[in-house]
mmCIF file of C-alpha atoms in Angstrom:
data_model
loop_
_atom_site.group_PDB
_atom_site.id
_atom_site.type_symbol
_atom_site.label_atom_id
_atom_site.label_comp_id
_atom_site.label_asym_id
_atom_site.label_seq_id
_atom_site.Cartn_x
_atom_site.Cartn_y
_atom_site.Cartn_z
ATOM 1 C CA UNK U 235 -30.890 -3.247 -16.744
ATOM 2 C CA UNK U 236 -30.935 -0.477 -14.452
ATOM 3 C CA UNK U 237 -27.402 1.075 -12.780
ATOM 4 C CA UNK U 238 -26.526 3.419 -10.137
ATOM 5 C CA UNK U 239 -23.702 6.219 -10.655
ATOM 6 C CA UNK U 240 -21.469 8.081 -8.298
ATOM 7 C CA UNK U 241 -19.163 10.910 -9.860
ATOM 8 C CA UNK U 242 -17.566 12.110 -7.122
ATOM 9 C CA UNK U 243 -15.347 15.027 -8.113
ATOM 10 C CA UNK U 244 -14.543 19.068 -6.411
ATOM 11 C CA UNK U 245 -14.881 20.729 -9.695
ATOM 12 C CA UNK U 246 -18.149 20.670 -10.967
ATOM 13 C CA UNK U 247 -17.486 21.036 -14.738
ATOM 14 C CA UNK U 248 -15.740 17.865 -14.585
ATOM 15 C CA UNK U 249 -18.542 16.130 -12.828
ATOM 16 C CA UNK U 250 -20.623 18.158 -15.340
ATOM 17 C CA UNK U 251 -18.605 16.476 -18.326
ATOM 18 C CA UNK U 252 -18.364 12.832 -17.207
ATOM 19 C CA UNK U 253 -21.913 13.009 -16.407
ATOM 20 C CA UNK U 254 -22.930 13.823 -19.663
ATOM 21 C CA UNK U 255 -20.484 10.982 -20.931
ATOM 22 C CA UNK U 256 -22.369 8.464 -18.510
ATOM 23 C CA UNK U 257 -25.869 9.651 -19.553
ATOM 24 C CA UNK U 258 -25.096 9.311 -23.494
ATOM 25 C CA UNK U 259 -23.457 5.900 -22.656
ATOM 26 C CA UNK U 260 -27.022 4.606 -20.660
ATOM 27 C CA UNK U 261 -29.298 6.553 -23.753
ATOM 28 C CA UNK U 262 -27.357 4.136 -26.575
ATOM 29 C CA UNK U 263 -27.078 1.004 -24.171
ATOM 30 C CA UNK U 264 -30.958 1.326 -23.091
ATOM 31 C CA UNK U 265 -30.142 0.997 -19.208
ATOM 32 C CA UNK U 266 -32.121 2.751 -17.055
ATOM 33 C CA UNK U 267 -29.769 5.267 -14.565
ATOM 34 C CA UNK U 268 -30.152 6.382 -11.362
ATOM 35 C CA UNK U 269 -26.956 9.253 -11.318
ATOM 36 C CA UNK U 270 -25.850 11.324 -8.442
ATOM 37 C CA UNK U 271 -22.747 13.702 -7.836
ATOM 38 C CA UNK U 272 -20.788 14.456 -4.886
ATOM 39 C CA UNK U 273 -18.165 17.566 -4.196
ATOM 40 C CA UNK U 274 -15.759 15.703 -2.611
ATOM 41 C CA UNK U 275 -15.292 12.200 -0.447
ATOM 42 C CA UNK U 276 -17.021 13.682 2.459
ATOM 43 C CA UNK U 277 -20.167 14.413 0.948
ATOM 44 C CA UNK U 278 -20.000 10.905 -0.805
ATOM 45 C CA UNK U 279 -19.361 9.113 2.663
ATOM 46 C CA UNK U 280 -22.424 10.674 3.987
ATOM 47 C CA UNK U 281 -24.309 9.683 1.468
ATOM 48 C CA UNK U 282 -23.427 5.845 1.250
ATOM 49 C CA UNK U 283 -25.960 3.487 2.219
ATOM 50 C CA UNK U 284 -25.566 -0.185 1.621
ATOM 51 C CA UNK U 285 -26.462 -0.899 -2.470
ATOM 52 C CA UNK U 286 -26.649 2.832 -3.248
ATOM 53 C CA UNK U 287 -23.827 2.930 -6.124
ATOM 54 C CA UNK U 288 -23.399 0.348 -8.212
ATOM 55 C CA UNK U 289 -20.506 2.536 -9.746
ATOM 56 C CA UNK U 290 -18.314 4.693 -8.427
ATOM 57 C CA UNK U 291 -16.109 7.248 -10.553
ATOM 58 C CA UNK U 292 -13.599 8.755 -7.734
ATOM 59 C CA UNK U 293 -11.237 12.098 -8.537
ATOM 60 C CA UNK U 294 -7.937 11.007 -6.795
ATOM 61 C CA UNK U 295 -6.728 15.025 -6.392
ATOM 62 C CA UNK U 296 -9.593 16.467 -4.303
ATOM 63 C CA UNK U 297 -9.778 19.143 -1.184
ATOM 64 C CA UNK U 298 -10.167 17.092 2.340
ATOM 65 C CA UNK U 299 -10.360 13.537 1.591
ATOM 66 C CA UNK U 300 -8.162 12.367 -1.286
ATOM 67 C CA UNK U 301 -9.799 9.440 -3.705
ATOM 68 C CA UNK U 302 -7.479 6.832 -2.766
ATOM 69 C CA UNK U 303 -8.857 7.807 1.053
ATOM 70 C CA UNK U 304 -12.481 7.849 0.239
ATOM 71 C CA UNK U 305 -12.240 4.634 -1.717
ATOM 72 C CA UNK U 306 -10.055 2.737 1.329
ATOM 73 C CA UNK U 307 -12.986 3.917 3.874
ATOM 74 C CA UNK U 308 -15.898 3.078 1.091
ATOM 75 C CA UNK U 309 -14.540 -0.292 0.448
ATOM 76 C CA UNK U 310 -14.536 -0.870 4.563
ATOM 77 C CA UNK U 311 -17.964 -0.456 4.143
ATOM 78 C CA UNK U 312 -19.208 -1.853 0.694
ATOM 79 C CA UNK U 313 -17.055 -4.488 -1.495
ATOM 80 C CA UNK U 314 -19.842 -4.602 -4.711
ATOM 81 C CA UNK U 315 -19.575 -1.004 -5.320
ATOM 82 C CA UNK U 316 -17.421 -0.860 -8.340
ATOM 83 C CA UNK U 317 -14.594 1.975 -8.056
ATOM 84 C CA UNK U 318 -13.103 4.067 -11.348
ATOM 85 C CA UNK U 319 -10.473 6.510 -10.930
ATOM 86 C CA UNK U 320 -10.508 9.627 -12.767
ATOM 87 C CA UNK U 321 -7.388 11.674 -12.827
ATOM 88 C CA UNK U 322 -4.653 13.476 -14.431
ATOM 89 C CA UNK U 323 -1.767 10.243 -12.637
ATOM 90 C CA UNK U 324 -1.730 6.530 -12.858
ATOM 91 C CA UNK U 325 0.624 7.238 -9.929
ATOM 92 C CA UNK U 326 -1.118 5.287 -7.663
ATOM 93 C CA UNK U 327 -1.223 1.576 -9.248
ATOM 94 C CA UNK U 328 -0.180 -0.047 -5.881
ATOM 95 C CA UNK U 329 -3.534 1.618 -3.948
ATOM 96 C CA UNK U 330 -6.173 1.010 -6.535
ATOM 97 C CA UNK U 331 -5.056 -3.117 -7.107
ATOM 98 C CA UNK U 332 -5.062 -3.111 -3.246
ATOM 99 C CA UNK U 333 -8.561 -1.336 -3.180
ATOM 100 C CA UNK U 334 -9.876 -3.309 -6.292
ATOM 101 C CA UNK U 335 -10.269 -0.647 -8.076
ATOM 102 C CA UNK U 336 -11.745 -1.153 -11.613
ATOM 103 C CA UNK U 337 -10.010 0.928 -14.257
ATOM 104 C CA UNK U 338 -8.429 4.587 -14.768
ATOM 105 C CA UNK U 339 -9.862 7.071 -17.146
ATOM 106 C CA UNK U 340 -6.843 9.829 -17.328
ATOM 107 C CA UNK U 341 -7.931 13.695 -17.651
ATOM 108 C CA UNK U 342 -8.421 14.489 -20.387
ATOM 109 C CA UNK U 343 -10.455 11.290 -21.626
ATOM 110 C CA UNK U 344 -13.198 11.472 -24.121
ATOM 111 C CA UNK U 345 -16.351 9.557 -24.348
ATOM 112 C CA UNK U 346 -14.891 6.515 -25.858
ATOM 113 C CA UNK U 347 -12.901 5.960 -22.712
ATOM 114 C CA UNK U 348 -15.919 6.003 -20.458
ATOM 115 C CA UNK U 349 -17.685 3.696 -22.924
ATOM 116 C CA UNK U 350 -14.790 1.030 -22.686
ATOM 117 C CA UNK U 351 -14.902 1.164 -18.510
ATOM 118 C CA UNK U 352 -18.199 0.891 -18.823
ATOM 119 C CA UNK U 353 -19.037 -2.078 -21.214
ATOM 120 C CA UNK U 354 -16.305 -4.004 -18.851
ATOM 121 C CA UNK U 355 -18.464 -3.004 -15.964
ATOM 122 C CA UNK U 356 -21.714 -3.839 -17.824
ATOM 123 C CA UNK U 357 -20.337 -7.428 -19.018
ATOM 124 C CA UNK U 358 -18.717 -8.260 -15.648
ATOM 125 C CA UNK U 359 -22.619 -7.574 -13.664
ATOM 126 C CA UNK U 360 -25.012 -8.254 -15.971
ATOM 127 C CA UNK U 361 -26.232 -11.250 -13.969
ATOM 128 C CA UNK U 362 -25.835 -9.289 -10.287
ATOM 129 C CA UNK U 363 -27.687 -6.273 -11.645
ATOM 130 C CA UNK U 364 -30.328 -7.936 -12.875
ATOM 131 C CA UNK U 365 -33.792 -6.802 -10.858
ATOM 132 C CA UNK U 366 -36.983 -8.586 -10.086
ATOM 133 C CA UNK U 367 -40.375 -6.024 -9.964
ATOM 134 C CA UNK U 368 -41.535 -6.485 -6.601
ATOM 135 C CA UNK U 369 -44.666 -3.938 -6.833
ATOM 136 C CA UNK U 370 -47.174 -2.768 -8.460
ATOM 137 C CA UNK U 371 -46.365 -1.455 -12.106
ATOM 138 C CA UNK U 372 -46.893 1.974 -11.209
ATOM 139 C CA UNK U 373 -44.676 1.613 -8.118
ATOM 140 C CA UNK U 374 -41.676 0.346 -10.206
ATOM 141 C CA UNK U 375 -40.682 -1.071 -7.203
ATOM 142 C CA UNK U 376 -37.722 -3.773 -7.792
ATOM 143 C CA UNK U 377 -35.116 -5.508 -5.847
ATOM 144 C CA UNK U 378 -31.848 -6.970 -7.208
ATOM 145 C CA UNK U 379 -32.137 -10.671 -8.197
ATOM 146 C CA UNK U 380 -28.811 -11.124 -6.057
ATOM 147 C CA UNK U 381 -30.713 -9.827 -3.123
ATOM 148 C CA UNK U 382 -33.111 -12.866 -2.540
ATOM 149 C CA UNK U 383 -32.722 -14.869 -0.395
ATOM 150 C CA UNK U 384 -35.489 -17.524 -0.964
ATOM 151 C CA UNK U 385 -38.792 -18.286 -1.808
ATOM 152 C CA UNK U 386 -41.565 -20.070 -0.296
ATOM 153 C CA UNK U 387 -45.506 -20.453 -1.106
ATOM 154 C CA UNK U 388 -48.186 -20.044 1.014
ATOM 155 C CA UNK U 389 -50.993 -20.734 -0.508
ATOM 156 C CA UNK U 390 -51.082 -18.524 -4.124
ATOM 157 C CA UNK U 391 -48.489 -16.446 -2.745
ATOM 158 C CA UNK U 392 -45.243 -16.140 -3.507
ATOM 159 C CA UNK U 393 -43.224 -14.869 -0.256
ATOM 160 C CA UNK U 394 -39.891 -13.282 -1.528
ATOM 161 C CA UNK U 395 -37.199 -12.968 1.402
ATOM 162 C CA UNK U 396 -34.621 -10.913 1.399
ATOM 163 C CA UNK U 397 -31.597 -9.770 3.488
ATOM 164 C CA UNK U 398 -33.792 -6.742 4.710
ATOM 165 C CA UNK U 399 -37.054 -6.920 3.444
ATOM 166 C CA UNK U 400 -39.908 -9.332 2.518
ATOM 167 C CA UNK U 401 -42.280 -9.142 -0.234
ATOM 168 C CA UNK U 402 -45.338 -11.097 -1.696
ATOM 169 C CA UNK U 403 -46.582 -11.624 -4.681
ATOM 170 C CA UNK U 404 -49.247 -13.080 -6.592
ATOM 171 C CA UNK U 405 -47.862 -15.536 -8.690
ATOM 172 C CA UNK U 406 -47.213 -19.393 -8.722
ATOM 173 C CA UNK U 407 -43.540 -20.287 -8.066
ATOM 174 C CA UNK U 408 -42.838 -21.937 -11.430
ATOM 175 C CA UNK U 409 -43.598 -18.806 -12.981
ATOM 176 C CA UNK U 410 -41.592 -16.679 -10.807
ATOM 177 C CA UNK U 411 -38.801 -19.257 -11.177
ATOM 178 C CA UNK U 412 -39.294 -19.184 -15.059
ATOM 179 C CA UNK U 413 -38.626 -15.129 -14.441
ATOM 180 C CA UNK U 414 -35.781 -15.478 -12.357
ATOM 181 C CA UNK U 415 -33.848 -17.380 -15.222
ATOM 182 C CA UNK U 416 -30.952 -17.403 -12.931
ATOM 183 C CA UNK U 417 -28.788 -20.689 -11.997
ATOM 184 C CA UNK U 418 -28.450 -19.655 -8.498
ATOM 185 C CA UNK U 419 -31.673 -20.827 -8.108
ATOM 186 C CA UNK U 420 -32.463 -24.237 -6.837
ATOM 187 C CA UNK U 421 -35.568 -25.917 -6.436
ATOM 188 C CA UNK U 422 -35.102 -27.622 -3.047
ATOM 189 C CA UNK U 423 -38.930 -28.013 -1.924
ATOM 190 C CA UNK U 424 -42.657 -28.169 -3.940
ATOM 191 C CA UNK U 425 -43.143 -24.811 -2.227
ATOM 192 C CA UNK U 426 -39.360 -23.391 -1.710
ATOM 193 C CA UNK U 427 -36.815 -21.826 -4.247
ATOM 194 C CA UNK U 428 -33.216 -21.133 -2.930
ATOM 195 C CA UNK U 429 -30.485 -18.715 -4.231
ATOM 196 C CA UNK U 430 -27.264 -21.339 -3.722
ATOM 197 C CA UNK U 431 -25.348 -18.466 -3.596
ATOM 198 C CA UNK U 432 -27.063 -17.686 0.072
ATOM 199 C CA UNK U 433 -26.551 -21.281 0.994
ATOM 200 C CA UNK U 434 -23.467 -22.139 3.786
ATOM 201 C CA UNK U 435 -24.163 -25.714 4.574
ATOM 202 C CA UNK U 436 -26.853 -28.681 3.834
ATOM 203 C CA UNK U 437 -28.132 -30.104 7.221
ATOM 204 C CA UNK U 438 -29.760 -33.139 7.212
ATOM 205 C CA UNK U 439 -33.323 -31.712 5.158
ATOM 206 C CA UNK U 440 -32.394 -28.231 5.333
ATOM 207 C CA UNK U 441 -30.275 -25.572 3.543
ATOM 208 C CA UNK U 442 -28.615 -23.173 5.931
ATOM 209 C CA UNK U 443 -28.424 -19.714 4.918
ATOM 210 C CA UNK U 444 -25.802 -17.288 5.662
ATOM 211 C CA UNK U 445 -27.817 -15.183 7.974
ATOM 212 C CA UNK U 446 -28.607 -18.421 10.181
ATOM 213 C CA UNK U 447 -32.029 -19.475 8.456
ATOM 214 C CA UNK U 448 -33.330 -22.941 7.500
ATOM 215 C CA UNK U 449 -34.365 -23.756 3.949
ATOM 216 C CA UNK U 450 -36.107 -26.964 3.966
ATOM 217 C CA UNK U 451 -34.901 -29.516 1.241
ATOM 218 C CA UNK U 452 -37.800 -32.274 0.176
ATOM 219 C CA UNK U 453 -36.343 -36.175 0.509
ATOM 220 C CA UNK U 454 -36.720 -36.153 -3.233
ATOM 221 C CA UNK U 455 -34.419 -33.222 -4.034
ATOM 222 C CA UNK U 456 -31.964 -34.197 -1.451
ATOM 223 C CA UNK U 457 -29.672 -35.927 -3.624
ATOM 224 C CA UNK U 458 -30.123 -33.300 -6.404
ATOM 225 C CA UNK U 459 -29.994 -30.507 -3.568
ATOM 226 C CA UNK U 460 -26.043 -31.651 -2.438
ATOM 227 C CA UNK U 461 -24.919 -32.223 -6.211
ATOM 228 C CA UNK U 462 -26.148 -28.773 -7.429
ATOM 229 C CA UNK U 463 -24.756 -27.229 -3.906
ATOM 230 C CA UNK U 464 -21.027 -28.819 -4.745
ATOM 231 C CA UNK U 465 -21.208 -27.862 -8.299
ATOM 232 C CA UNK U 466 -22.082 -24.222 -7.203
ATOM 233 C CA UNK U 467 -19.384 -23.769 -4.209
ATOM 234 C CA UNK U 468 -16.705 -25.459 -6.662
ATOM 235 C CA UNK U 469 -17.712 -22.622 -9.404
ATOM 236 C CA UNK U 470 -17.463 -20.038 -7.098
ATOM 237 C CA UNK U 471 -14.222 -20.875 -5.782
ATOM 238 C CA UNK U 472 -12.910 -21.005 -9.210
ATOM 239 C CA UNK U 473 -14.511 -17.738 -10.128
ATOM 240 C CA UNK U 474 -16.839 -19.016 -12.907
#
């Protein structure tokens, strides 16, 4: 599993510590990290881009933009990045349930604390971390499994859509779909593999995507295709 970390705090030997907390927490867990630092919620802001941080640790007491403010305009722009407060208060409960914010580590904490936010983090997005190699070996070029769309053949190529990109690959569909390992996916055509969790409606033979696309659905799968499309909304709406 592979994670991306934001420490975003004005005093670099506290960015120094928790990163070396974060680092010895990936070593023993065998996740592969991507970390970066940022002096205050400015920098960070800059920074963003959408999917960049998959964690954020946020230092509520900072020059300029407070954490509370940099987490309020973050969240207006991504709601997956998961947001940690590190501080020397709890003072400000209210803003961080508002803001979603994940846990608290209270200065001074020790590596144990970062371990527990961590392993909740880890347990809660296994499944939406989870990345699919894309390229070539050498390239290590992956997406997130999350990120597709669908799937369709043409001829031995697997074309892999995604909300920004599209990539191919040379391999038959039941083997990428044996990969994948992931019940969002539905088998809705010989040559098409759907991510449910993409899915609005089910028109007539097609799946309707959120971003307006058609998915087509083979007469054979339709009943299958509406059954598995229920089941999913219904487990989604009750958060399983």
């Amino acid at each position: 599993m592979r994670i991306s970390v934001m420490i975003c705090d004005d005093l670099e030997e506290e960015r120094a510590t928790l990163a070396r907390m974060v680092r010895d927490y990936a070593r023993r867990h065998g996740l592969a990290l991507r970390l970066e630092s940022a002096a205050g919620g400015e920098e960070l802001l800059e920074r963003w881009s959408p999917g960049r941080w998959d964690v954020a640790f946020l230092d509520i007491f900072m020059p300029g933009l407070s954490g509370v403010e940099t987490a309020r305009r973050l969240r207006q722009q991504d709601g997956s990045c998961a947001l940690i407060f590190a501080t020397t208060s709890q003072e400000h409960g209210l803003e961080s349930f508002s803001l979603g914010v994940m846990d608290y580590l209270v200065k001074p904490f020790g590596q144990g604390d970062v371990d527990q936010a961590l392993d909740w983090f880890v347990r809660r997005e296994a499944v939406r971390l989870r990345r699919l190699q894309v390229g070539p070996e050498w390239q290590e070029e992956t997406i997130r499994v999350g990120d597709v769309t669908y799937v369709e053949m043409q001829r031995h190529t697997a074309v892999i859509h995604t909300d920004g990109a599209v990539y191919e690959l040379r391999r038959t569909l039941e083997a990428l779909e044996a990969e994948l390992d992931d019940r969002r996916f539905f088998r809705c055509h010989r040559g098409c593999l759907v991510n449910l969790d993409r899915v609005t409606a089910l028109e007539r033979r097609d799946f309707r995507l959120e971003n307006g696309e058609l998915v087509p659905v083979s007469a054979k799968r339709y009943g299958e295709a509406r059954q598995r499309l229920q089941e999913w909304l219904l487990a989604k709406n009750w958060g399983r």
